[in-house]
PDB file of C-alpha atoms in Angstrom:
ATOM      1  CA  TYR A   9     -47.672 -59.507  57.783  1.00 89.00           C
ATOM      2  CA  GLU A  10     -45.109 -61.992  59.340  1.00 92.00           C
ATOM      3  CA  HIS A  11     -46.747 -64.803  56.883  1.00 95.00           C
ATOM      4  CA  LYS A  12     -45.643 -62.440  53.681  1.00 95.00           C
ATOM      5  CA  ARG A  13     -42.108 -61.828  54.511  1.00 94.00           C
ATOM      6  CA  GLU A  14     -41.108 -65.151  55.350  1.00 95.00           C
ATOM      7  CA  LEU A  15     -42.895 -65.995  52.183  1.00 96.00           C
ATOM      8  CA  PHE A  16     -41.333 -63.526  50.056  1.00 97.00           C
ATOM      9  CA  ARG A  17     -37.915 -64.151  52.061  1.00 96.00           C
ATOM     10  CA  THR A  18     -37.683 -67.641  51.431  1.00 96.00           C
ATOM     11  CA  GLY A  19     -38.566 -67.002  47.855  1.00 97.00           C
ATOM     12  CA  LEU A  20     -36.094 -64.546  47.102  1.00 97.00           C
ATOM     13  CA  GLN A  21     -33.509 -66.531  48.923  1.00 95.00           C
ATOM     14  CA  SER A  22     -33.265 -69.441  45.727  1.00 92.00           C
ATOM     15  CA  THR A  23     -32.124 -65.922  43.796  1.00 94.00           C
ATOM     16  CA  LYS A  24     -29.115 -64.565  43.104  1.00 95.00           C
ATOM     17  CA  PHE A  25     -30.283 -61.416  45.175  1.00 97.00           C
ATOM     18  CA  ARG A  26     -28.550 -60.975  48.713  1.00 96.00           C
ATOM     19  CA  LEU A  27     -30.959 -60.485  51.810  1.00 96.00           C
ATOM     20  CA  LEU A  28     -30.504 -57.806  54.054  1.00 95.00           C
ATOM     21  CA  PRO A  29     -32.430 -58.334  57.383  1.00 94.00           C
ATOM     22  CA  CYS A  30     -36.253 -57.420  57.583  1.00 89.00           C
ATOM     23  CA  GLU A  31     -37.473 -57.258  60.974  1.00 86.00           C
ATOM     24  CA  GLY A  32     -40.137 -54.226  61.663  1.00 85.00           C
ATOM     25  CA  THR A  33     -40.678 -53.513  58.103  1.00 91.00           C
ATOM     26  CA  TYR A  34     -43.314 -54.124  55.242  1.00 93.00           C
ATOM     27  CA  PHE A  35     -40.107 -53.866  53.104  1.00 96.00           C
ATOM     28  CA  GLN A  36     -37.459 -56.306  51.778  1.00 97.00           C
ATOM     29  CA  CYS A  37     -33.994 -54.613  50.555  1.00 96.00           C
ATOM     30  CA  VAL A  38     -31.766 -56.952  48.845  1.00 97.00           C
ATOM     31  CA  ASP A  39     -28.005 -56.187  47.007  1.00 96.00           C
ATOM     32  CA  ILE A  40     -28.089 -56.741  43.339  1.00 96.00           C
ATOM     33  CA  SER A  41     -24.698 -56.830  42.957  1.00 94.00           C
ATOM     34  CA  ASP A  42     -24.544 -60.840  42.647  1.00 93.00           C
ATOM     35  CA  LEU A  43     -27.472 -61.144  39.388  1.00 93.00           C
ATOM     36  CA  SER A  44     -26.502 -62.727  36.330  1.00 89.00           C
ATOM     37  CA  VAL A  45     -28.359 -60.110  34.296  1.00 90.00           C
ATOM     38  CA  PRO A  46     -26.143 -57.358  32.680  1.00 86.00           C
ATOM     39  CA  GLU A  47     -28.830 -54.721  33.573  1.00 89.00           C
ATOM     40  CA  ARG A  48     -27.346 -55.404  37.531  1.00 85.00           C
ATOM     41  CA  HIS A  49     -24.410 -52.639  36.410  1.00 83.00           C
ATOM     42  CA  LEU A  50     -27.135 -49.626  35.136  1.00 87.00           C
ATOM     43  CA  GLY A  51     -27.273 -48.715  38.876  1.00 87.00           C
ATOM     44  CA  GLU A  52     -30.151 -49.072  41.109  1.00 92.00           C
ATOM     45  CA  ALA A  53     -32.133 -46.130  39.728  1.00 91.00           C
ATOM     46  CA  ASP A  54     -32.512 -47.787  35.818  1.00 93.00           C
ATOM     47  CA  PHE A  55     -32.391 -51.415  37.172  1.00 94.00           C
ATOM     48  CA  CYS A  56     -35.253 -50.885  38.964  1.00 96.00           C
ATOM     49  CA  LYS A  57     -36.552 -48.735  35.444  1.00 96.00           C
ATOM     50  CA  TRP A  58     -35.479 -51.968  33.500  1.00 95.00           C
ATOM     51  CA  LEU A  59     -36.980 -54.165  36.026  1.00 97.00           C
ATOM     52  CA  ALA A  60     -40.529 -52.795  35.780  1.00 97.00           C
ATOM     53  CA  ALA A  61     -40.498 -52.495  32.040  1.00 97.00           C
ATOM     54  CA  GLU A  62     -38.906 -55.883  31.254  1.00 95.00           C
ATOM     55  CA  MET A  63     -39.802 -58.585  34.447  1.00 96.00           C
ATOM     56  CA  GLY A  64     -43.181 -56.583  35.856  1.00 97.00           C
ATOM     57  CA  VAL A  65     -42.014 -56.508  39.306  1.00 98.00           C
ATOM     58  CA  ALA A  66     -41.912 -53.057  41.390  1.00 97.00           C
ATOM     59  CA  ALA A  67     -38.847 -52.012  43.193  1.00 98.00           C
ATOM     60  CA  ILE A  68     -37.514 -48.304  44.513  1.00 96.00           C
ATOM     61  CA  PRO A  69     -33.686 -48.048  44.815  1.00 94.00           C
ATOM     62  CA  LEU A  70     -32.309 -47.239  47.848  1.00 91.00           C
ATOM     63  CA  SER A  71     -30.296 -44.022  46.436  1.00 86.00           C
ATOM     64  CA  ALA A  72     -33.898 -42.245  45.948  1.00 85.00           C
ATOM     65  CA  PHE A  73     -33.195 -41.572  49.437  1.00 82.00           C
ATOM     66  CA  TYR A  74     -30.004 -39.754  49.635  1.00 79.00           C
ATOM     67  CA  GLY A  75     -29.475 -35.732  48.065  1.00 70.00           C
ATOM     68  CA  GLN A  76     -27.012 -36.729  45.814  1.00 70.00           C
ATOM     69  CA  GLU A  77     -27.037 -40.049  43.088  1.00 66.00           C
ATOM     70  CA  PHE A  78     -25.847 -42.650  45.698  1.00 67.00           C
ATOM     71  CA  SER A  79     -26.015 -46.167  44.006  1.00 71.00           C
ATOM     72  CA  GLN A  80     -25.031 -48.963  46.847  1.00 86.00           C
ATOM     73  CA  ASN A  81     -26.892 -52.026  44.300  1.00 92.00           C
ATOM     74  CA  LEU A  82     -29.356 -51.938  46.687  1.00 94.00           C
ATOM     75  CA  ILE A  83     -32.888 -51.851  46.486  1.00 97.00           C
ATOM     76  CA  ARG A  84     -36.475 -52.348  48.276  1.00 97.00           C
ATOM     77  CA  PHE A  85     -39.385 -54.410  47.243  1.00 98.00           C
ATOM     78  CA  CYS A  86     -42.320 -53.772  49.161  1.00 97.00           C
ATOM     79  CA  PHE A  87     -43.928 -57.279  50.338  1.00 97.00           C
ATOM     80  CA  ALA A  88     -47.457 -56.210  51.637  1.00 97.00           C
ATOM     81  CA  LYS A  89     -48.902 -57.555  48.755  1.00 97.00           C
ATOM     82  CA  LYS A  90     -51.742 -60.335  47.850  1.00 97.00           C
ATOM     83  CA  ASP A  91     -49.375 -63.940  48.095  1.00 97.00           C
ATOM     84  CA  ASP A  92     -50.327 -64.428  44.785  1.00 97.00           C
ATOM     85  CA  THR A  93     -48.943 -61.479  43.828  1.00 97.00           C
ATOM     86  CA  LEU A  94     -45.794 -62.183  45.661  1.00 97.00           C
ATOM     87  CA  THR A  95     -45.331 -65.645  44.317  1.00 97.00           C
ATOM     88  CA  THR A  96     -45.408 -64.296  40.212  1.00 98.00           C
ATOM     89  CA  ALA A  97     -43.236 -61.708  41.215  1.00 97.00           C
ATOM     90  CA  LEU A  98     -41.093 -64.329  43.068  1.00 98.00           C
ATOM     91  CA  GLU A  99     -41.451 -66.816  39.869  1.00 97.00           C
ATOM     92  CA  ARG A 100     -40.765 -63.512  37.564  1.00 96.00           C
ATOM     93  CA  LEU A 101     -37.363 -62.881  39.687  1.00 97.00           C
ATOM     94  CA  ALA A 102     -35.740 -65.876  39.326  1.00 95.00           C
ATOM     95  CA  LYS A 103     -35.108 -65.552  36.673  1.00 93.00           C
ATOM     96  CA  LEU A 104     -32.195 -62.738  37.288  1.00 92.00           C
TER      97      LEU A 104
END
């Protein structure tokens, strides 16, 4: 998983996603505030729905882990995937 984490993190570094520290997990949390697409203003949950439907990349809003709706513009991606899947996702995310 270390290889997958580095592959995914390295790919995301060339995007407008702001990476949060990532150790001891197979999830990469990112801040979506600096993205250039207007959908970044939808809130985490709706942004993740849009991302899956329009870009074909699944993400989990961190607000899903709170009792009340609480958007911080933070989402997480799971990088426990095949390298080809990660590469495809990175290509799609680079468009944002």
